[in-house]
Amino acid sequence: MKRQACRAACAVLVMLLAACSSQPVRDTEAEPAPNTPPPVDPMVQAMTAQLAALPDTTVGTAVADFYGARDDRPAWFGPDRAPRAAIKSLLDALSRADRQGLIAADYGYDRLAERIETLDAAPGPLQPADLAKLDIRLSRAFVAYAVDLHRGRIEPGRDLRPRWYEDLPPGDYAGALARATDDGNVDDALAELRPPHAGYTLLVKALADYRAIVDDGGWPMLADGPLLESGMRDARVPALRRRLHVTGDLPPDSPAGDTVDDGVPRLERLDDKPPVDLTSRRYDQQLAAAVRHFQRRHGLAVDGRVGPSTRAALNVPAERRAHQIELNLERWRWLPGDLGDRYVMVNIPEYRLRAYDDGQAVLEMNVVVGKSYDDRATPVFSDRMRYVIFRPFWNIPHGIAVDEILPKARADAGYLDRRQYQIVRAFGPNAEPLAATPANLDRVESGQLHMRQAAGPHNALGLVKFMFPNEYAVYLHDSPSEQLFSRTQRDFSHGCVRVADPAALAGFVLAGRPEWDAARIDKALHEGGRERVNLAEPLPVYLIYWTAFVNDDGVQFRNDLYNHDPQLERAMQRSHRTSRWQDAG
C-alpha cells in the first residue's frame, strides 16, 4: 500500500509539473526563473500514471521496481516508440509455457500476440497512454510467468505446499526482467528461474513424450478377461503388444521370438525404429519381460502377468498420465533450488529413500510410510537431522496407547510385560517404570501417566532412530517387522518412516564423525543401552510426494496414496480461473 501511495503521489506531481511547464512565458527575453521546472516527457508521464495503478502483489511490486530503476521509461519499445525485438522473444517464450506444464493463457498470451500483430497495420506510433499500457502489460506477463516457473502456481502458505525447514529465497524478478529487456534474450532470463534439478528437466522431456503419444491417438485399452501369462494364446494379446510398444516397454527392435532386454531404460519415440510384430496372439517370454518392465515403472508387483492391477494401470489414458506429469512438475517448483551438498530424500508414494552426496544418490532403500487412513499419513515437509539415538525407548503417543494398547492390557494381565511396555510418570531415559495396576492404566488413559516401550530388538522403533525435530513428531527409524519391506504397497506406520537398512543409513548420516565406523555402529545397534550421537552438522531431510518422476528405468508412475493429486488439480484449476494475470484489454 505504501508503494501504491508513493506512485500515486508521483503521478500527481508529474501532472502538476506538466501543467506548470505549459504556462505561457511573459517575457521571452528575460532569464528563466531559477525554480522553473524542466519540461516533462509525456511518455514518462503516461508510464507513471499507469504504474500507480499496479496491484500490491509479487508481480506488481517486481514490475514497479523494474520501471523505478529506469525512471519509468518504456522497456519493450524504443525512444521512437517502435517495438523492440525482445517482444517477439517474449511472445515465443509465453507460447511455449505449456512445455513446462503451465498455461500460456494465464499470462495473456493470445491478447498480447493479437495486439502486437496489429501494430504493423497501425497508421503511426502508439500514443503515450496506449504505449505505456502495453509496455507494462508485457512486463507483467513476463514476471507472472517467471514467478510461476520459479515457485509454482500455488501460492506459498497453502496447505498443499510443503513446509520446508527454510523459507525459499525470493526470486529477483525485477532483475530477470531487466536482463530480458536489455539484451532481448528472454529465454536465458527465464532459464535462470526454472528449477535447476535434473529431475525437473527429465520430467519436462517426459511431458513432451506423453503429449506426443496423446497427439498420435494414445494407446489401446485392454479388455477385461482372465489372467494373462506366459504360454497363453489370447485375442487380447495384440492389444497388449501395441500398448507396451507405444511406451517403449516392448522395444521396437524385438519382434515375437527375439530376445528382449528386461531392463529397457526409457520411453522412446518409435518413428524411426524397425517395425515390430504386434499381431501375434501368443504371450511369449519376450512379452512377459515387457510386462515386467511396465510393472517396475508403475510400482506394481513384478511377475510378468497381467491381472486386475496391471490391467488397470495399462488402461489409464495417455491424457491422464500427461496431466499427472504436469502436477508433479508443479511439485518440483516448490522445492528449494539448492537442496544441500548432502541430504536424505524420501518419496512417499514410491516407498523409497535415497541419500545424496554431491548431487548423486549414494544409498537407496525401501521404506514403510504412514497408513492412508485414520489420519496416519506421513506429512510432506523437510527439516534437518541433528542426532541419532541407538537402542531408543519408544515414547508411545497417547492416542496409540489408549486405542491400541490399553484394551489389550486390561484383557491380558501379562500383555505389557511380554511386549516390554512400561508405565512412567514422564518420558525420559532415566524414568522409573511403575506397576501396571488397573489404577495406573486408568491414569494412562486420563493422561496423568505415560507409556513407553523398552529398548531392544522387539521395540517398535527397532534399534535406532534418526531425529530431525519437527512439529509433526515424525522421524526415521528401524523396525522389527522386516517382512514388510518386501511388500509392494508399504503404508503400515503411524506416520513415521521405517527404513530397511538402518546400519547403512547410520553410516551415511554419521560420515562426518570418523570415529563412528561400521564396526562401532554395529556395536551400538546390538549392545549396550540407549546412546545419543549428534551429527557433525545438520543434514537436510526431505519427505516429498511425487506420483510421476523419471529414473534410470524410465518414466515412473505411482498410485496417489493419500489422494493428493485431485486436491492439487483442483487448486491449479482455481489458480487458472483467478490468474494473477488480469487481461485489461
PDB file of C-alpha atoms in Angstrom, residues 23 75 111 165 215 224 293 296 312-313 318 324 381 392 397 403 459 492 517 545 559 564:
ATOM      1  CA  GLN A  23       2.052  28.132 -18.817  1.00  0.00           C
ATOM      2  CA  ALA A  75      11.328  -1.160 -21.859  1.00  0.00           C
ATOM      3  CA  ARG A 111      -4.396 -10.973 -26.451  1.00  0.00           C
ATOM      4  CA  TYR A 165      12.949 -26.061   7.015  1.00  0.00           C
ATOM      5  CA  ASP A 215      -1.427 -36.387 -30.266  1.00  0.00           C
ATOM      6  CA  ASP A 224     -11.370 -57.396 -19.187  1.00  0.00           C
ATOM      7  CA  HIS A 293       9.325 -53.625 -17.213  1.00  0.00           C
ATOM      8  CA  ARG A 296       8.502 -51.831 -12.427  1.00  0.00           C
ATOM      9  CA  ALA A 312      -5.900 -51.062 -14.516  1.00  0.00           C
ATOM     10  CA  ALA A 313      -2.506 -49.347 -14.836  1.00  0.00           C
ATOM     11  CA  ALA A 318      -2.409 -41.228 -22.002  1.00  0.00           C
ATOM     12  CA  GLN A 324      -0.115 -36.444 -13.813  1.00  0.00           C
ATOM     13  CA  PHE A 381       7.851 -31.372   4.686  1.00  0.00           C
ATOM     14  CA  PRO A 392      15.888 -45.971  21.822  1.00  0.00           C
ATOM     15  CA  PRO A 397       1.740 -41.317  21.717  1.00  0.00           C
ATOM     16  CA  ASP A 403      -6.703 -47.007  21.277  1.00  0.00           C
ATOM     17  CA  ASN A 459      10.995 -52.260  20.176  1.00  0.00           C
ATOM     18  CA  PHE A 492       1.730 -49.510   7.559  1.00  0.00           C
ATOM     19  CA  ASP A 517      32.823 -46.546  11.555  1.00  0.00           C
ATOM     20  CA  TYR A 545       5.313 -36.661  -2.721  1.00  0.00           C
ATOM     21  CA  ASN A 559      -0.503 -44.650  -7.026  1.00  0.00           C
ATOM     22  CA  HIS A 564      -3.144 -35.511  -3.042  1.00  0.00           C
TER      23      HIS A 564
END
